[in-house]
Amino acid sequence: EDQVTQSPEALRLQEGESSSLNCSYTVSGLRGLFWYRQDPGKGPEFLFTLYSAGEEKEKERLKATLTKKESFLHITAPKPEDSATYLCAAQGVAGNTPLVFGKGTRLSVIA
Amino acid sequence: NAGVTQTPKFQVLKTGQSMTLQCAQDMNHEYMSWYRQDPGMGLRLIHYSVGAGITDQGEVPNGYNVSRSTTEDFPLRLLSAAPSQTSVYFCASTPGTIDTGELFFGEGSRLTVL
């Protein structure tokens, strides 16, 4: 069974304190690994797609990386506005396979 | 573009009542889907559609029906509401197939079943 596990469940950082969020996945052949951001009371917002081990994507203070078993979302010098829940999702190789989502990491950045 | 619009935003039902959650998108996306999000659990797929006239079941379809008569609309029907269906429901769409993984989500419909 396809599975996505995110850690930690919650993370509290001081403004400027860099850290990483982890996403471990078990899928029968990975087509893609996806990161989303979700603000309280809102729907998830797409951030990145990663397709192959070694691939990296960046957006402002966020950088996503992918290995054969896990993905990391690195947050460099975070600001309070980066506070949100970050969701990871994986998709298997079969065409039109639905995404499997992790439970998310709730990030709080304190000024 | 309004994107993905869900109505209502909040709803309270009694056990056994039926209702429809509406989802509309104005981006001409082929793929549309419904997820539910519960505390301590990831988003779980209820039903999805790859185009008008085509629907399929996701991970947790029991107690829900969908139809896709137009590209724009994808309503979710609760046939006989149960407390276990208390959740936040999200509609999401993407152009083409799901293989890009770039889903556009609505703001959610918060349902409480008493």
Short mmCIF file of C-alpha atoms in Angstrom, two decimals:
data_model
loop_
_atom_site.label_atom_id
_atom_site.label_comp_id
_atom_site.label_asym_id
_atom_site.label_seq_id
_atom_site.Cartn_x
_atom_site.Cartn_y
_atom_site.Cartn_z
CA GLU A 1 0.00 0.00 0.00
CA ASP A 2 1.28 3.44 -0.95
CA GLN A 3 2.16 5.53 2.07
CA VAL A 4 3.55 8.98 2.86
CA THR A 5 4.90 9.89 6.31
CA GLN A 6 5.87 13.40 7.33
CA SER A 7 7.99 14.46 10.29
CA PRO A 8 7.97 16.23 12.58
CA GLU A 9 4.24 16.74 13.15
CA ALA A 10 4.92 20.25 14.41
CA LEU A 11 7.95 22.53 14.35
CA ARG A 12 8.50 25.82 16.11
CA LEU A 13 11.33 28.03 14.87
CA GLN A 14 12.67 31.43 15.72
CA GLU A 15 12.74 33.90 12.86
CA GLY A 16 15.95 33.29 10.90
CA GLU A 17 16.46 29.76 12.30
CA SER A 18 16.82 27.42 9.29
CA SER A 19 15.51 23.86 9.40
CA SER A 20 14.16 20.98 7.28
CA LEU A 21 10.92 19.06 7.05
CA ASN A 22 10.97 15.40 6.09
CA CYS A 23 8.68 13.38 3.84
CA SER A 24 9.24 9.62 3.57
CA TYR A 25 7.32 7.77 0.88
CA THR A 26 6.58 4.20 -0.06
CA VAL A 27 4.98 3.93 -3.48
CA SER A 28 5.20 1.26 -6.14
CA GLY A 29 7.29 3.30 -8.54
CA LEU A 30 7.36 7.04 -8.03
CA ARG A 31 5.94 9.24 -10.78
CA GLY A 32 6.15 12.45 -8.77
CA LEU A 33 6.56 13.94 -5.28
CA PHE A 34 4.63 17.13 -4.53
CA TRP A 35 4.75 19.79 -1.82
CA TYR A 36 1.85 22.02 -0.81
CA ARG A 37 1.40 24.80 1.72
CA GLN A 38 -1.85 25.13 3.66
CA ASP A 39 -2.79 28.20 5.69
CA PRO A 40 -5.43 27.88 8.45
CA GLY A 41 -8.96 27.82 7.04
CA LYS A 42 -7.71 27.64 3.45
CA GLY A 43 -7.18 25.00 0.81
CA PRO A 44 -3.68 23.70 0.04
CA GLU A 45 -1.56 25.71 -2.37
CA PHE A 46 0.84 23.95 -4.73
CA LEU A 47 4.56 24.62 -4.21
CA PHE A 48 6.76 22.08 -6.03
CA THR A 49 6.88 18.93 -8.12
CA LEU A 50 9.94 16.64 -8.01
CA TYR A 51 10.25 13.73 -10.43
CA SER A 52 13.64 12.08 -9.93
CA ALA A 53 16.24 11.50 -7.21
CA GLY A 54 18.70 14.36 -7.03
CA GLU A 55 16.24 16.92 -8.32
CA GLU A 56 15.92 20.23 -6.45
CA LYS A 57 13.39 23.07 -6.73
CA GLU A 58 13.56 26.49 -5.05
CA LYS A 59 11.11 29.25 -4.30
CA GLU A 60 12.12 32.18 -2.12
CA ARG A 61 13.23 30.70 1.25
CA LEU A 62 12.07 27.16 0.38
CA LYS A 63 14.07 24.43 -1.33
CA ALA A 64 12.72 20.94 -1.97
CA THR A 65 15.00 17.97 -2.61
CA LEU A 66 14.34 14.33 -3.48
CA THR A 67 16.09 11.02 -2.82
CA LYS A 68 14.91 7.51 -3.66
CA LYS A 69 13.08 7.19 -0.34
CA GLU A 70 12.38 10.68 0.97
CA SER A 71 12.06 14.35 0.25
CA PHE A 72 13.13 17.32 2.30
CA LEU A 73 11.73 20.82 2.40
CA HIS A 74 14.52 23.12 3.56
CA ILE A 75 13.50 26.48 4.98
CA THR A 76 16.29 29.05 5.06
CA ALA A 77 16.06 32.04 7.41
CA PRO A 78 12.28 31.66 7.84
CA LYS A 79 9.97 34.59 8.51
CA PRO A 80 6.68 34.60 10.46
CA GLU A 81 4.77 34.60 7.15
CA ASP A 82 6.21 31.15 6.44
CA SER A 83 4.07 29.76 9.26
CA ALA A 84 1.68 27.20 7.77
CA THR A 85 1.12 23.48 7.43
CA TYR A 86 3.27 21.90 4.74
CA LEU A 87 1.85 18.85 2.99
CA CYS A 88 3.73 16.25 1.00
CA ALA A 89 2.09 13.95 -1.56
CA ALA A 90 3.36 11.11 -3.74
CA GLN A 91 2.03 9.55 -6.91
CA GLY A 92 2.77 6.10 -8.32
CA VAL A 93 3.72 5.42 -11.93
CA ALA A 94 0.39 4.12 -13.20
CA GLY A 95 -1.35 6.76 -15.29
CA ASN A 96 -3.89 8.96 -13.51
CA THR A 97 -3.00 7.42 -10.14
CA PRO A 98 -4.41 9.63 -7.36
CA LEU A 99 -2.02 11.44 -5.05
CA VAL A 100 -1.36 10.00 -1.58
CA PHE A 101 -0.99 12.79 1.00
CA GLY A 102 0.93 12.82 4.26
CA LYS A 103 -0.57 14.28 7.45
CA GLY A 104 1.52 17.43 7.19
CA THR A 105 4.01 19.36 9.31
CA ARG A 106 2.66 22.40 11.15
CA LEU A 107 5.37 25.08 11.09
CA SER A 108 5.32 28.08 13.41
CA VAL A 109 7.92 30.83 12.98
CA ILE A 110 8.18 33.19 15.93
CA ALA A 111 9.43 36.76 15.52
CA ASN B 1 -10.63 33.87 -12.91
CA ALA B 2 -12.32 32.87 -9.66
CA GLY B 3 -10.47 29.53 -9.63
CA VAL B 4 -12.21 26.74 -7.69
CA THR B 5 -15.35 27.87 -5.86
CA GLN B 6 -17.01 25.75 -3.18
CA THR B 7 -20.39 26.32 -1.58
CA PRO B 8 -21.48 26.34 1.15
CA LYS B 9 -18.47 27.22 3.31
CA PHE B 10 -20.19 25.94 6.47
CA GLN B 11 -23.07 23.51 6.96
CA VAL B 12 -24.65 21.72 9.91
CA LEU B 13 -26.76 18.65 9.22
CA LYS B 14 -28.69 16.19 11.31
CA THR B 15 -28.01 12.48 10.97
CA GLY B 16 -29.91 11.06 8.02
CA GLN B 17 -30.28 14.33 6.12
CA SER B 18 -28.96 14.63 2.59
CA MET B 19 -27.21 17.54 0.97
CA THR B 20 -25.01 18.55 -1.95
CA LEU B 21 -21.68 20.32 -1.76
CA GLN B 22 -21.14 22.40 -4.85
CA CYS B 23 -17.84 22.82 -6.69
CA ALA B 24 -17.28 24.96 -9.77
CA GLN B 25 -14.10 25.91 -11.61
CA ASP B 26 -13.65 28.45 -14.40
CA MET B 27 -10.21 27.31 -15.61
CA ASN B 28 -11.47 24.69 -18.10
CA HIS B 29 -9.73 21.96 -16.14
CA GLU B 30 -10.47 18.38 -17.15
CA TYR B 31 -9.59 16.70 -13.85
CA MET B 32 -11.67 17.41 -10.75
CA SER B 33 -11.70 15.68 -7.40
CA TRP B 34 -13.11 15.73 -3.88
CA TYR B 35 -11.03 15.20 -0.75
CA ARG B 36 -11.88 15.14 2.91
CA GLN B 37 -9.49 16.36 5.60
CA ASP B 38 -9.80 15.17 9.18
CA PRO B 39 -7.63 16.06 12.20
CA GLY B 40 -4.54 13.86 12.38
CA MET B 41 -5.11 12.41 8.92
CA GLY B 42 -3.92 13.33 5.49
CA LEU B 43 -6.19 14.43 2.70
CA ARG B 44 -8.18 11.42 1.51
CA LEU B 45 -9.64 11.15 -1.96
CA ILE B 46 -13.39 10.54 -2.13
CA HIS B 47 -14.23 10.65 -5.86
CA TYR B 48 -12.62 12.05 -8.96
CA SER B 49 -13.42 12.79 -12.58
CA VAL B 50 -11.08 12.93 -15.58
CA GLY B 51 -13.65 14.71 -17.75
CA ALA B 52 -17.33 15.41 -18.30
CA GLY B 53 -19.39 12.23 -18.03
CA ILE B 54 -16.60 10.24 -16.35
CA THR B 55 -16.29 9.64 -12.60
CA ASP B 56 -14.45 7.14 -10.46
CA GLN B 57 -14.07 6.21 -6.82
CA GLY B 58 -11.19 7.22 -4.62
CA GLU B 59 -10.04 5.88 -1.27
CA VAL B 60 -13.18 6.67 0.79
CA PRO B 61 -16.24 6.76 -1.52
CA ASN B 62 -18.88 5.16 0.71
CA GLY B 63 -21.81 7.44 1.53
CA TYR B 64 -21.02 9.88 -1.28
CA ASN B 65 -22.16 10.26 -4.88
CA VAL B 66 -20.82 12.47 -7.65
CA SER B 67 -21.70 13.38 -11.20
CA ARG B 68 -19.93 15.40 -13.90
CA SER B 69 -22.38 16.71 -16.48
CA THR B 70 -20.23 19.71 -17.43
CA THR B 71 -16.52 20.50 -17.39
CA GLU B 72 -17.10 23.29 -14.87
CA ASP B 73 -19.15 21.58 -12.14
CA PHE B 74 -18.50 18.59 -9.89
CA PRO B 75 -21.07 18.33 -7.06
CA LEU B 76 -20.65 15.95 -4.12
CA ARG B 77 -23.82 14.45 -2.69
CA LEU B 78 -24.18 13.05 0.80
CA LEU B 79 -27.00 10.56 0.62
CA SER B 80 -27.78 10.07 4.33
CA ALA B 81 -25.42 12.04 6.53
CA ALA B 82 -23.65 10.32 9.43
CA PRO B 83 -21.52 11.84 12.24
CA SER B 84 -18.50 10.10 10.69
CA GLN B 85 -18.88 12.44 7.72
CA THR B 86 -18.13 15.47 9.87
CA SER B 87 -15.09 16.86 8.10
CA VAL B 88 -13.66 19.59 5.94
CA TYR B 89 -14.23 18.87 2.27
CA PHE B 90 -12.00 20.21 -0.48
CA CYS B 91 -12.62 20.26 -4.18
CA ALA B 92 -9.55 20.35 -6.41
CA SER B 93 -8.90 20.53 -10.14
CA THR B 94 -6.02 20.38 -12.57
CA PRO B 95 -5.67 20.83 -16.33
CA GLY B 96 -5.15 17.64 -18.30
CA THR B 97 -4.37 14.67 -16.10
CA ILE B 98 -3.42 14.34 -12.43
CA ASP B 99 0.10 13.39 -13.45
CA THR B 100 1.41 16.93 -13.01
CA GLY B 101 0.35 16.83 -9.36
CA GLU B 102 -0.45 20.55 -9.47
CA LEU B 103 -3.90 20.60 -7.94
CA PHE B 104 -5.83 23.85 -7.51
CA PHE B 105 -7.91 23.64 -4.34
CA GLY B 106 -11.02 25.47 -3.26
CA GLU B 107 -11.24 27.03 0.19
CA GLY B 108 -13.15 24.14 1.67
CA SER B 109 -16.60 23.31 2.99
CA ARG B 110 -16.83 22.62 6.71
CA LEU B 111 -19.55 20.08 7.46
CA THR B 112 -20.81 19.08 10.89
CA VAL B 113 -23.24 16.18 11.24
CA LEU B 114 -25.06 15.99 14.57
#
